[in-house]
CSV table of N, CA, C and O in Angstrom, one decimal:
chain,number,residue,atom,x,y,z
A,24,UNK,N,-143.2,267.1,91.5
A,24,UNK,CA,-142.2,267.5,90.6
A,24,UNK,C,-141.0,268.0,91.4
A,24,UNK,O,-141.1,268.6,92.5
A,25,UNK,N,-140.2,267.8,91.1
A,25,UNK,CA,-138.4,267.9,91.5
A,25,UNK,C,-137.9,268.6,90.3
A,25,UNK,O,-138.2,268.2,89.2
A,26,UNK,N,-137.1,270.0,90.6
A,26,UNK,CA,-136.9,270.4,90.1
A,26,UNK,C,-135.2,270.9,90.7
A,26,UNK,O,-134.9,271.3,91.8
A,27,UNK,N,-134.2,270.5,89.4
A,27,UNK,CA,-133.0,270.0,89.6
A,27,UNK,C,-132.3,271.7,89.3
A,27,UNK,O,-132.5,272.5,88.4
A,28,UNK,N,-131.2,271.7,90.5
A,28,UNK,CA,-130.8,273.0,89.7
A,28,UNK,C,-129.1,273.1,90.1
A,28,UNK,O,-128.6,273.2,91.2
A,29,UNK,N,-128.6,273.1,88.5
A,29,UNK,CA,-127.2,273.3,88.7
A,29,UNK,C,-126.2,274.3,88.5
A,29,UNK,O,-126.5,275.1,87.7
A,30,UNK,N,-125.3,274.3,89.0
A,30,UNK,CA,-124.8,275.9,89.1
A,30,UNK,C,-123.5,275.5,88.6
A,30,UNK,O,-122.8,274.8,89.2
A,31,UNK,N,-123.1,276.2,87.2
A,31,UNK,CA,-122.3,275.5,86.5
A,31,UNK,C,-121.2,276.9,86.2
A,31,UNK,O,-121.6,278.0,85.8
A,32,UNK,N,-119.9,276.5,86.6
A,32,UNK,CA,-119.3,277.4,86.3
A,32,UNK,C,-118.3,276.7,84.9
A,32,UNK,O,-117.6,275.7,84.8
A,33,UNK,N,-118.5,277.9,83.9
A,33,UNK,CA,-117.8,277.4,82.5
A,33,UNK,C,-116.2,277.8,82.8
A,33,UNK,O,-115.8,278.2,83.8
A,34,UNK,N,-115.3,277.6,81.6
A,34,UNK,CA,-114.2,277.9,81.6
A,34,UNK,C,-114.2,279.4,80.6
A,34,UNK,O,-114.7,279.2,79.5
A,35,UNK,N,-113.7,280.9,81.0
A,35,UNK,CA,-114.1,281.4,80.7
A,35,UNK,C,-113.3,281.9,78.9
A,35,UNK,O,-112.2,282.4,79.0
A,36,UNK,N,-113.8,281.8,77.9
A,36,UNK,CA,-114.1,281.9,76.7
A,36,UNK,C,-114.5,281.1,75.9
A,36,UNK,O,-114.4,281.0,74.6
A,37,UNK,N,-115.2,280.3,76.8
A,37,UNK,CA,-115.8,278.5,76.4
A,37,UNK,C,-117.2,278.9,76.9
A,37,UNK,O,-117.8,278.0,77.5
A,38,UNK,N,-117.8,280.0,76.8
A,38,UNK,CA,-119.8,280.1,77.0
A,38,UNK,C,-120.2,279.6,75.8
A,38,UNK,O,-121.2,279.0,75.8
A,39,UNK,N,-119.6,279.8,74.5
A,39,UNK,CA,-120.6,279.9,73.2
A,39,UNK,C,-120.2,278.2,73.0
A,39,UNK,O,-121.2,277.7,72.4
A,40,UNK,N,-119.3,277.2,73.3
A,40,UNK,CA,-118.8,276.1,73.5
A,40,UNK,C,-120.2,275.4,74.1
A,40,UNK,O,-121.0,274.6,73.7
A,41,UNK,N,-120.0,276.1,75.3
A,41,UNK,CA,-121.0,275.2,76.8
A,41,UNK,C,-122.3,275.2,76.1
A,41,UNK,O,-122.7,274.1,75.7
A,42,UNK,N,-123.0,276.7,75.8
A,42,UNK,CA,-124.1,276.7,75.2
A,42,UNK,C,-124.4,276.0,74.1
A,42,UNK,O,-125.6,275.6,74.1
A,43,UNK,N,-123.5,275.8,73.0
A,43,UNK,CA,-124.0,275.3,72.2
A,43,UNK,C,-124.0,273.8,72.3
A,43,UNK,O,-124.8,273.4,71.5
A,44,UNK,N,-123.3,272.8,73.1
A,44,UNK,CA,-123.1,271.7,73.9
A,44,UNK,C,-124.8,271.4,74.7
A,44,UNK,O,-125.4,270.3,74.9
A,45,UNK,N,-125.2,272.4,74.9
A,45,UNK,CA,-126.4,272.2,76.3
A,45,UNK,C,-127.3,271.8,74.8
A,45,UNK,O,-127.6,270.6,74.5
A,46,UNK,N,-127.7,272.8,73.8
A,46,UNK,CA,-128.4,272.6,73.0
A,46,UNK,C,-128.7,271.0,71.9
A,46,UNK,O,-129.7,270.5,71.4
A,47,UNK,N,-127.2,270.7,72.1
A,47,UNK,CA,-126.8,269.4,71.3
A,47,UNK,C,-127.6,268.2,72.0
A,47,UNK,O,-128.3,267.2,71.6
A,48,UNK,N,-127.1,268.7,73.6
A,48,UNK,CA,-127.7,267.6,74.6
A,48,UNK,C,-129.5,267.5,75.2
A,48,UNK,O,-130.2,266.8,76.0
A,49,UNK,N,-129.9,268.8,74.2
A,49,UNK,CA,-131.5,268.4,74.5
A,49,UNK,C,-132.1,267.4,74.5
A,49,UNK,O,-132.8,267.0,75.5
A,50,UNK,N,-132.0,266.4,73.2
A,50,UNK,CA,-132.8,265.1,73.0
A,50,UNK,C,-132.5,264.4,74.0
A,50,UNK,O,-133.3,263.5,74.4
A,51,UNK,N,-131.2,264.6,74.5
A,51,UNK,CA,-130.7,263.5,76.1
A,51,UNK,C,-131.9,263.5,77.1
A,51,UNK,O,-132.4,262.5,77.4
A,52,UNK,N,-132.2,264.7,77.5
A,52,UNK,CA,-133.0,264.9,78.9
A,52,UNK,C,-134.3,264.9,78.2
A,52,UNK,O,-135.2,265.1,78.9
A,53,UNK,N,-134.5,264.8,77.0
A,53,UNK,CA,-136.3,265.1,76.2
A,53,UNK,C,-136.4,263.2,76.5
A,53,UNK,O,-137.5,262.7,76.9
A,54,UNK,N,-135.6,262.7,76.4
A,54,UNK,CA,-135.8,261.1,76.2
A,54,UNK,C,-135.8,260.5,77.9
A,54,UNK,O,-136.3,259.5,78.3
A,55,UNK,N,-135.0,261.4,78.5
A,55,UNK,CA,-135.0,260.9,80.0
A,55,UNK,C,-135.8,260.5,80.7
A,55,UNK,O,-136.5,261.6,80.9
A,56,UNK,N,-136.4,259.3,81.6
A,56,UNK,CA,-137.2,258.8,82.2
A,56,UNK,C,-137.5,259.9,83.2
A,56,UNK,O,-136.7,260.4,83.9
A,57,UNK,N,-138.9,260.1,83.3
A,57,UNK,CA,-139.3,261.1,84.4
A,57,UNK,C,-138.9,262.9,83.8
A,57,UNK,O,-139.2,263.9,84.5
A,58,UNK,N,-138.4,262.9,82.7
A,58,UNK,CA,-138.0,264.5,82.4
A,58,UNK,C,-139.0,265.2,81.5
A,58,UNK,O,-139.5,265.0,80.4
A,59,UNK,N,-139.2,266.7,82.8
A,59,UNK,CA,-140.5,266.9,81.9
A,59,UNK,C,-139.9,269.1,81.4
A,59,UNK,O,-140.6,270.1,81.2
A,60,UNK,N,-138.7,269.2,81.4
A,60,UNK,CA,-138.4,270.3,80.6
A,60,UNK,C,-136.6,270.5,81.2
A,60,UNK,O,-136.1,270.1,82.2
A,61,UNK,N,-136.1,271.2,80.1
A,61,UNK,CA,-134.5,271.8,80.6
A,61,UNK,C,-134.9,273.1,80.7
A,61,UNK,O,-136.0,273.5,80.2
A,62,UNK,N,-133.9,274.0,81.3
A,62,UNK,CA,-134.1,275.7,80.7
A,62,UNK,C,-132.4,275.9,81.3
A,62,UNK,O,-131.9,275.2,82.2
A,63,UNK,N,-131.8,276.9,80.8
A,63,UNK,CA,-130.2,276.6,80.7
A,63,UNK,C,-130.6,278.8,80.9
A,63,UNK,O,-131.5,279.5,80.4
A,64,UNK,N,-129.4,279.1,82.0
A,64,UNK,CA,-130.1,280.8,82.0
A,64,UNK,C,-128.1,281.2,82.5
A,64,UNK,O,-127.3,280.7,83.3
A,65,UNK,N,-128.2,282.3,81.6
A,65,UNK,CA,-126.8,282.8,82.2
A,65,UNK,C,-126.8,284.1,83.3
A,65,UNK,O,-127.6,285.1,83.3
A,66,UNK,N,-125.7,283.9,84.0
A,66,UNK,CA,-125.8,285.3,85.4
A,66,UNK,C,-125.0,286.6,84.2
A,66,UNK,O,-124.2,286.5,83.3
A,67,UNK,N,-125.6,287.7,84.6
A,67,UNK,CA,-125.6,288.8,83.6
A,67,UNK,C,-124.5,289.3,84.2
A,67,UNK,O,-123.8,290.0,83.6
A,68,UNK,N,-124.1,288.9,85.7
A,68,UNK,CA,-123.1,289.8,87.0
A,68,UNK,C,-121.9,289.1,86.0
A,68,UNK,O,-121.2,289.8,85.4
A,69,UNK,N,-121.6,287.6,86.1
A,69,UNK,CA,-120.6,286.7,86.0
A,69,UNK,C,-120.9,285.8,84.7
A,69,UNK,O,-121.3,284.7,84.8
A,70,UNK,N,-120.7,286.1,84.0
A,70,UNK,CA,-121.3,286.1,82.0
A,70,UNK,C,-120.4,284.0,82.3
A,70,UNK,O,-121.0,283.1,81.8
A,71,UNK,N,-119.6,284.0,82.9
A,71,UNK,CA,-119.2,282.4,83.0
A,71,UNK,C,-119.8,281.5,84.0
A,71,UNK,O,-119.3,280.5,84.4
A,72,UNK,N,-121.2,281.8,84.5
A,72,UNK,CA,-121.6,281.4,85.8
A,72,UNK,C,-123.3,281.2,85.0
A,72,UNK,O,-123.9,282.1,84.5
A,73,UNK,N,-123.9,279.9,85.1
A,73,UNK,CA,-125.0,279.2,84.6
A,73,UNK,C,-125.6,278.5,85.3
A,73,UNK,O,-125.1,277.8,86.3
A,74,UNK,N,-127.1,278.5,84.8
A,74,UNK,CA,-128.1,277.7,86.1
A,74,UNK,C,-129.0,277.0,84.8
A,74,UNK,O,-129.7,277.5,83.9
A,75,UNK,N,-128.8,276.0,85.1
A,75,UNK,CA,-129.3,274.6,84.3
A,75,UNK,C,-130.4,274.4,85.4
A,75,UNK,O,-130.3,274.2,86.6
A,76,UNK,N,-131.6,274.4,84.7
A,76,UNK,CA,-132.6,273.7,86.0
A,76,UNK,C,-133.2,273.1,85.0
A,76,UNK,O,-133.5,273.5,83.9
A,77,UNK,N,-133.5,271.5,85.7
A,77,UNK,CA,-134.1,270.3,84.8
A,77,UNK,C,-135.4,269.9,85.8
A,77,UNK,O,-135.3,269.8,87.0
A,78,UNK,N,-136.8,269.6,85.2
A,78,UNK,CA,-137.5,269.0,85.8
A,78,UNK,C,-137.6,267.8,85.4
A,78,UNK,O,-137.4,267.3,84.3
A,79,UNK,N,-137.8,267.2,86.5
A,79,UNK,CA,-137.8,265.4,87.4
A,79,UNK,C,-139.5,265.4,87.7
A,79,UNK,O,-140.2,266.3,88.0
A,80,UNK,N,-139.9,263.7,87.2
A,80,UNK,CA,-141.0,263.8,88.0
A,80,UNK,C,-141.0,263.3,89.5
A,80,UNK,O,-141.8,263.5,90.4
A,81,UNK,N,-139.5,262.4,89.6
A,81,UNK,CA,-138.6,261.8,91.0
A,81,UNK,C,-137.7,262.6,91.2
A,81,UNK,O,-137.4,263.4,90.3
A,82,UNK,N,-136.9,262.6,92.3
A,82,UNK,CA,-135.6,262.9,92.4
A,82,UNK,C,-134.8,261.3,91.7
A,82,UNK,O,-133.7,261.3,91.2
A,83,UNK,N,-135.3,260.6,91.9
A,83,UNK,CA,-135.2,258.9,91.1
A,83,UNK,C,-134.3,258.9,89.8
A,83,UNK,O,-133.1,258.6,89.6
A,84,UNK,N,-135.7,259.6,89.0
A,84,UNK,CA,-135.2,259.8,87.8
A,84,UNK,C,-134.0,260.6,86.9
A,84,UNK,O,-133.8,260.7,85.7
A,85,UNK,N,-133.1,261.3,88.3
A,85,UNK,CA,-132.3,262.0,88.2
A,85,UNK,C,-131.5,261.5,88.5
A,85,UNK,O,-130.8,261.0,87.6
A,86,UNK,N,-131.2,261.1,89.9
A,86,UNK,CA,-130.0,260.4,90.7
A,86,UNK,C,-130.2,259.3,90.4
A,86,UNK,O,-129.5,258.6,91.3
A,87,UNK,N,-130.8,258.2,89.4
A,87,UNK,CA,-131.0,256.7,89.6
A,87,UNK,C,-130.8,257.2,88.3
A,87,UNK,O,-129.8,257.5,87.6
A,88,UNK,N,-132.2,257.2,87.9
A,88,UNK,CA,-132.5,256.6,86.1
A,88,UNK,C,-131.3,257.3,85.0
A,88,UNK,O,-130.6,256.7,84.3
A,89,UNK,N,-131.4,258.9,85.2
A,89,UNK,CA,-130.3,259.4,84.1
A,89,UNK,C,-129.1,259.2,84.4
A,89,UNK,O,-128.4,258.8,83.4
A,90,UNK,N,-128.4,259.3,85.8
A,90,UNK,CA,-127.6,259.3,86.1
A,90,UNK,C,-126.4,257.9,85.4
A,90,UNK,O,-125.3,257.7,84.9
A,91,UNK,N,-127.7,257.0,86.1
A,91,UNK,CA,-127.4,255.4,85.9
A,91,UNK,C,-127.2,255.2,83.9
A,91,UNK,O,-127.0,254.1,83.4
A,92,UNK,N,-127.3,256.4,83.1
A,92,UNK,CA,-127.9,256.0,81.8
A,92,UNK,C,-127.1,256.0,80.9
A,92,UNK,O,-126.5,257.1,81.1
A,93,UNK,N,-126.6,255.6,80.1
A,93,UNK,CA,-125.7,256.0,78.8
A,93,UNK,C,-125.4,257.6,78.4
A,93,UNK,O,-124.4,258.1,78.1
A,94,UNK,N,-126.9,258.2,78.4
A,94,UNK,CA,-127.5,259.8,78.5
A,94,UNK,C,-126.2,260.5,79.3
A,94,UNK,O,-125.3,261.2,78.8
A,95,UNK,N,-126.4,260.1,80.3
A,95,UNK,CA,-125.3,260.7,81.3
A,95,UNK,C,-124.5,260.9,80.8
A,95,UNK,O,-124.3,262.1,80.4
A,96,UNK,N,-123.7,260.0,80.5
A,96,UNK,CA,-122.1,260.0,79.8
A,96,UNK,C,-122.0,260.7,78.4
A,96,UNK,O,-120.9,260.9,77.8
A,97,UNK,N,-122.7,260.9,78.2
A,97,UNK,CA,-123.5,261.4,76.5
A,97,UNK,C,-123.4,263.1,76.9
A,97,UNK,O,-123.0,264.0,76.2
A,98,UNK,N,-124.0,263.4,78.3
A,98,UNK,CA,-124.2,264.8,78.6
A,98,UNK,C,-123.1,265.2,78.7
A,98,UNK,O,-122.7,266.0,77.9
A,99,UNK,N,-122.4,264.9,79.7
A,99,UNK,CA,-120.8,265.1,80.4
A,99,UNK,C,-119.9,265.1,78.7
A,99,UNK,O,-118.9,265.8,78.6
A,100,UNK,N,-120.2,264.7,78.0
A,100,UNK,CA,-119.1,264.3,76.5
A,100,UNK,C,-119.5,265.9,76.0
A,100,UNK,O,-118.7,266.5,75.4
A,101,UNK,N,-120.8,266.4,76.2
A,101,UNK,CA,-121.1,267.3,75.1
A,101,UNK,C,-120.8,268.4,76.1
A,101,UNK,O,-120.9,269.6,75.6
A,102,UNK,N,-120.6,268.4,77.4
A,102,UNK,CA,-120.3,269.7,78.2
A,102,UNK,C,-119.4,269.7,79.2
A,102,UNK,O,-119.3,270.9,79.7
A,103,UNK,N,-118.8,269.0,79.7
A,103,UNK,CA,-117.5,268.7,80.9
A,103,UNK,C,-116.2,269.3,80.6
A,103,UNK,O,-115.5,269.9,81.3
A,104,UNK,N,-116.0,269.0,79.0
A,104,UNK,CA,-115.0,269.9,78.7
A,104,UNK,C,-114.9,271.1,78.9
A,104,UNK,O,-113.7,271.6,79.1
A,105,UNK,N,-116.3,272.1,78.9
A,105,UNK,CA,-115.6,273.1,79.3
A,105,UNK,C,-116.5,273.8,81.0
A,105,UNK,O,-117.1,274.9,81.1
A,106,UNK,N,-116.3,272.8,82.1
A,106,UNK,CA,-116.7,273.0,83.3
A,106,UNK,C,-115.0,273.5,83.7
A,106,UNK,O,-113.9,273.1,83.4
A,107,UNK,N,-115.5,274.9,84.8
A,107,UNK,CA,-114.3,275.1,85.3
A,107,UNK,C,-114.4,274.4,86.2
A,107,UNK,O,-113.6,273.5,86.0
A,108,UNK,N,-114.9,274.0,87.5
A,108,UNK,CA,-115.3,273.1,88.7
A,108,UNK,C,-116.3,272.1,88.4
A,108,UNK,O,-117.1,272.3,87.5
A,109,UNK,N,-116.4,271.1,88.9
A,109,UNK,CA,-118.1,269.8,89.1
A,109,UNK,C,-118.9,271.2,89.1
A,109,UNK,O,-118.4,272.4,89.3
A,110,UNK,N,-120.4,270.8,88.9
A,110,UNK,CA,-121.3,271.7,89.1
A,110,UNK,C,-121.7,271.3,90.3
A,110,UNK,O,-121.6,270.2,90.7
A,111,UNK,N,-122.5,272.6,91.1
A,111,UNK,CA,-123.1,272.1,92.2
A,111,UNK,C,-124.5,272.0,92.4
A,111,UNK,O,-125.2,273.0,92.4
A,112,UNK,N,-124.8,271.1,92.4
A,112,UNK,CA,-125.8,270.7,91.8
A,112,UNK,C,-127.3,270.4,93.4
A,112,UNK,O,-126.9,269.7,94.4
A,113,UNK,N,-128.4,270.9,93.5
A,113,UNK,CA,-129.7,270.1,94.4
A,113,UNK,C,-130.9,270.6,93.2
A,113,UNK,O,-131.1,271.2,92.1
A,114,UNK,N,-131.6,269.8,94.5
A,114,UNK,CA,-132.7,269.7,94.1
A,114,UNK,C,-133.9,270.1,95.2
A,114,UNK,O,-133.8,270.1,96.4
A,115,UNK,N,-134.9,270.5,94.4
A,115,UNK,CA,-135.8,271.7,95.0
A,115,UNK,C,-137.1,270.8,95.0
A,115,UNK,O,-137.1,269.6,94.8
A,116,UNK,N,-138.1,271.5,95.4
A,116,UNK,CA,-139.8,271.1,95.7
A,116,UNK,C,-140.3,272.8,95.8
A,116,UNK,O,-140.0,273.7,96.7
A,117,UNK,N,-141.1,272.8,94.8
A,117,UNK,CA,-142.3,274.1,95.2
A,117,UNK,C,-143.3,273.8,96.3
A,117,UNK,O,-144.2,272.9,96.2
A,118,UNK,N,-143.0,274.7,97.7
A,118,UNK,CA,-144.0,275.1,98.4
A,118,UNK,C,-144.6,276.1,98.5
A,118,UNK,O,-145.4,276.1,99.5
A,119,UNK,N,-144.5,277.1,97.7
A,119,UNK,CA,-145.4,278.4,97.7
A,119,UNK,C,-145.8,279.0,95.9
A,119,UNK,O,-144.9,279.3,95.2
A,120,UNK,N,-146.9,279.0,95.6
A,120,UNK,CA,-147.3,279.2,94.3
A,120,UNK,C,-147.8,280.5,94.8
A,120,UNK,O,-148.9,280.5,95.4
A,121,UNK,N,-146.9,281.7,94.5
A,121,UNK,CA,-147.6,283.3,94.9
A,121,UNK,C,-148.8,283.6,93.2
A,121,UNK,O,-150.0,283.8,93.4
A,122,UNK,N,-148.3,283.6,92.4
A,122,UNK,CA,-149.0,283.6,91.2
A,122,UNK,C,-148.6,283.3,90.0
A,122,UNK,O,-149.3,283.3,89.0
């Protein structure tokens, strides 16, 4: 599992916008090849600053399959508008399961 994590900075009076945008775009990533959950979490320090982490069963299915997808452009339509910068976006691998 690949686990995608993006660091999204909103435009600030545009969170209830973004948020409610991520929600719209659930079925996107629920239908995505290889996608096996979203979770969308806001920083409590910087209330305009969000971490979108999506699990991948590839990194494939992120950078090829969604990317490559109609989905894509579907995501960006329901949340780009209110990005203050591109998000910065990697991708991770669990090597330590503490408990």
């Amino acid at each position: 599992m690949v686990l995608e994590i993006a660091q999204i900075e909103v435009k600030p009076g545009l969170e209830a916008e973004f948020e409610a945008g991520v929600v719209k775009a659930v079925p996107l990533f629920r239908r995505a090849k290889g996608c096996s959950g979203v979770t969308l979490q806001k920083s409590h320090e910087k209330p305009s600053r969000y971490r979108l982490f999506v699990k991948w069963e590839t990194l494939e299915n992120h950078t090829v399959d969604f990317r490559g997808s109609p989905d894509f452009q579907a995501w960006r339509d329901c949340v780009g508008h209110t990005f203050a910068a591109p998000p910065e976006v990697e991708h991770v691998v669990q090597v330590v399961d503490g408990f």
